[in-house]
CSV table of C-alpha atoms in Angstrom, one decimal:
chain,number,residue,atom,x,y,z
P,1223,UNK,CA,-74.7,1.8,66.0
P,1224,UNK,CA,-71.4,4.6,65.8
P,1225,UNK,CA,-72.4,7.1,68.3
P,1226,UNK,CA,-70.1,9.6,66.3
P,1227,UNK,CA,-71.3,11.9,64.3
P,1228,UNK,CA,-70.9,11.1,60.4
P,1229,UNK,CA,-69.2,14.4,60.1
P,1230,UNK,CA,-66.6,13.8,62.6
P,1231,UNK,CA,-65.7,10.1,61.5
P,1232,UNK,CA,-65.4,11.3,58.0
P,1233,UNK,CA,-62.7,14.2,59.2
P,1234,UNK,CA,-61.2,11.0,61.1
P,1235,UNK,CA,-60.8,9.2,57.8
P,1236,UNK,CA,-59.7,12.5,56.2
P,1237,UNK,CA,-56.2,13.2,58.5
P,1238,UNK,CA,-55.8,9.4,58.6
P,1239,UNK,CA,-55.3,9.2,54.5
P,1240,UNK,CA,-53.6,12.7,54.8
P,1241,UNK,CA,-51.1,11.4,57.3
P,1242,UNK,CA,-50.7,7.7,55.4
P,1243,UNK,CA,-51.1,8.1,51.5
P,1244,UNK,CA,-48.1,7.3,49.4
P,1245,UNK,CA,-47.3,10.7,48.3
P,1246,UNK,CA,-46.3,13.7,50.1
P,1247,UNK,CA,-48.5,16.7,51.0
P,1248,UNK,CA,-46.9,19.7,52.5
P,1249,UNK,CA,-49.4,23.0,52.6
P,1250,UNK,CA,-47.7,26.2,52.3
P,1251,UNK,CA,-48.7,30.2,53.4
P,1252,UNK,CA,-48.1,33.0,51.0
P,1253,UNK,CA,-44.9,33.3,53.2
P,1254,UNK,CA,-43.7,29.6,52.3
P,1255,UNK,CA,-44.0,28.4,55.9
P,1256,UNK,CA,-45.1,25.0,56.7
P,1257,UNK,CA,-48.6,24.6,58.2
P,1258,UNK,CA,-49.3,20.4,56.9
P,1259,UNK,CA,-46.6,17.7,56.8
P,1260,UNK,CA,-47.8,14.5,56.2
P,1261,UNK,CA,-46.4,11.0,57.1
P,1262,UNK,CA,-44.8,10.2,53.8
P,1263,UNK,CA,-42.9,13.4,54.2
P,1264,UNK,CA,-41.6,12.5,57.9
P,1265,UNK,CA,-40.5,9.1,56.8
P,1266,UNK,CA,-38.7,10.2,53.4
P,1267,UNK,CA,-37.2,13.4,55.0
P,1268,UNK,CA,-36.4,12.2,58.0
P,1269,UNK,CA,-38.0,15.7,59.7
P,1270,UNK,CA,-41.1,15.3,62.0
P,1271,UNK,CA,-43.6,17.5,61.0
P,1272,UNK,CA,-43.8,19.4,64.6
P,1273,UNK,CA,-39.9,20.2,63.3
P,1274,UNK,CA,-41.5,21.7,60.0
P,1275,UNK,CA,-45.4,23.6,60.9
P,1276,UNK,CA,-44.5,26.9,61.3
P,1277,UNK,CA,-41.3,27.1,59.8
P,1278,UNK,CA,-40.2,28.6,56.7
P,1279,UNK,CA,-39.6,25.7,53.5
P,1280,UNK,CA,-36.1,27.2,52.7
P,1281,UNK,CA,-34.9,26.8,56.9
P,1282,UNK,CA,-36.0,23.8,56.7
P,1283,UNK,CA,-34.4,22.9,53.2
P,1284,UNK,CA,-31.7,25.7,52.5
P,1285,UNK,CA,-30.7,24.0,49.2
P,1286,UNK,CA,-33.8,25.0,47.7
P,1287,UNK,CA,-33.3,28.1,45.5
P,1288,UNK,CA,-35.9,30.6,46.8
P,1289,UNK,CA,-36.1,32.8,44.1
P,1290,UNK,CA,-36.6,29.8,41.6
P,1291,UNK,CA,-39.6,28.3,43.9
P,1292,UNK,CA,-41.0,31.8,44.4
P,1293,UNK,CA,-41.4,32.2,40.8
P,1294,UNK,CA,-43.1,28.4,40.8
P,1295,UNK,CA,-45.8,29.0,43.4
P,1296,UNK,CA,-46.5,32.7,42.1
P,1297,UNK,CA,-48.8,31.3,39.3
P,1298,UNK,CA,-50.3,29.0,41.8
P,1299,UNK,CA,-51.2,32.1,44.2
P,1300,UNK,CA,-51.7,34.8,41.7
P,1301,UNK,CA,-53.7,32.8,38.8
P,1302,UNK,CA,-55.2,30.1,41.0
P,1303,UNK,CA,-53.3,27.7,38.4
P,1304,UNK,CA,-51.5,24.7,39.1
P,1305,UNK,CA,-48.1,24.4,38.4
P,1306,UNK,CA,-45.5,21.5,38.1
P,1307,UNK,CA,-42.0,20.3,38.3
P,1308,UNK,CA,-40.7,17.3,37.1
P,1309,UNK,CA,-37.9,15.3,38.0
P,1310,UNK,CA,-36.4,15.8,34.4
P,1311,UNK,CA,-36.4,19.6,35.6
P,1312,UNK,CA,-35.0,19.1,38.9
P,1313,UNK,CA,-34.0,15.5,40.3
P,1314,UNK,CA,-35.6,16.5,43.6
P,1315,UNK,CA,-37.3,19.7,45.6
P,1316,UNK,CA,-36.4,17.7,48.9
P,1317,UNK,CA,-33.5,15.9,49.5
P,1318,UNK,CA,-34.8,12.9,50.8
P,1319,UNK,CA,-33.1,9.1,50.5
P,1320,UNK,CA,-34.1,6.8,48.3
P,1321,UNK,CA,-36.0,3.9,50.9
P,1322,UNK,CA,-36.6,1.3,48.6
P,1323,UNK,CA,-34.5,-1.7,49.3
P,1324,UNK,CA,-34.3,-3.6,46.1
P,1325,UNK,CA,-33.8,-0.4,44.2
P,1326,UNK,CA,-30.7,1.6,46.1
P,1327,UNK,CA,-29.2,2.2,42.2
P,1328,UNK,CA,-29.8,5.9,43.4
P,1329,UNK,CA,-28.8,8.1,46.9
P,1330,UNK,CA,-31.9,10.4,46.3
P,1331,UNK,CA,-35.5,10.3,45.7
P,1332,UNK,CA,-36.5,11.4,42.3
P,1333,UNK,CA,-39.4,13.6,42.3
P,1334,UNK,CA,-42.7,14.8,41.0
P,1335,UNK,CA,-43.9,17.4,42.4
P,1336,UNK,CA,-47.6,19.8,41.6
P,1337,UNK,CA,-48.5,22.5,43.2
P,1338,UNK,CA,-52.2,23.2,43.8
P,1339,UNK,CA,-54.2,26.6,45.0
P,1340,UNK,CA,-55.9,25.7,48.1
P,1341,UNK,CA,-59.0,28.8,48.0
P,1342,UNK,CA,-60.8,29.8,51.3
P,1343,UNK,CA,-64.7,29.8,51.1
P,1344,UNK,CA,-64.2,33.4,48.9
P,1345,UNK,CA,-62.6,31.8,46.8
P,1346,UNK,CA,-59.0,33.6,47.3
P,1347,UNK,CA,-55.4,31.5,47.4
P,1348,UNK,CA,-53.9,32.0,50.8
P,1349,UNK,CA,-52.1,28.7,50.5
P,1350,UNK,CA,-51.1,26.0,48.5
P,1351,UNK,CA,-50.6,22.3,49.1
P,1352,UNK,CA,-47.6,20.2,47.0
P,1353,UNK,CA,-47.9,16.9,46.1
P,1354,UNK,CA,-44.7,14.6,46.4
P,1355,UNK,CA,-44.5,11.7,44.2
P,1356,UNK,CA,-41.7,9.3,44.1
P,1357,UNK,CA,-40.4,9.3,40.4
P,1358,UNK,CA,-37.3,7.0,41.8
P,1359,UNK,CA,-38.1,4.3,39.4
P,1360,UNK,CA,-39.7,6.3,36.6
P,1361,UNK,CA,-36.3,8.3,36.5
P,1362,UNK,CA,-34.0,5.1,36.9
P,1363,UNK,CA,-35.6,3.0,34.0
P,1364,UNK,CA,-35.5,6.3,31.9
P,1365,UNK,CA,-31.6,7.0,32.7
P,1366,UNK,CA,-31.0,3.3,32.4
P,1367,UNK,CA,-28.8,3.2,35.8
């Protein structure tokens, strides 16, 4: 018998997918600054998340355009609304290198990215999480490199 409470195994489960799914999840403030960074994000990026949670997005990536993303997430924050950008858009939000061995035709990670309104129990949007799917392949077989 798990002398654990069902509760507490289930949050268990919870940051263990968080931390190893094959996608990344970042959760933004209003502000932009970091407060999740999973796994898949560490290992493609090459930052630790302790180097990211509680920093803004555009220190830790100064390439992004701020004004572009700002008018991305405002929908997401404003409307509650999801909002997307595809790698046909923008190659990439993060720099990150391509890791797949077989594959190297490309020197960055092609990217899918949605942005989803996290709501507090009121229901307001004081954050948002990104996904972060690798398009790498997608993008490749499209472009025919």
């Amino acid at each position: 018998m798990n002398s654990l409470p069902a509760e507490f195994e289930q949050f268990h489960w919870m940051v263990d997918m968080v931390q190893n799914v094959d996608l990344g999840l970042i959760v933004l403030d209003r502000e932009h600054n970091v407060q999740l960074w999973n796994g898949f994000m560490t290992h493609h990026s090459g930052i630790q998340g302790h180097d990211a949670i509680g920093k803004s997005l555009f220190d830790i990536f100064p390439e992004i355009p701020k004004e572009w993303l700002q008018l991305k997430t405002k929908p997401v924050y404003d409307l509650g609304c999801r909002s997307f950008i595809t790698w046909r858009q923008r190659p990439y939000l993060f720099k990150c290198r391509n890791v797949r061995p077989v594959t190297q035709q490309a020197d960055f990670m092609y990217q899918n990215i949605t942005l989803n309104p996290m709501r507090t129990t009121t229901g307001e949007v004081k954050s948002l999480f990104l996904s972060v799917q690798d398009a790498t392949s997608e993008a490749l077989a499209s472009l025919k490199i």
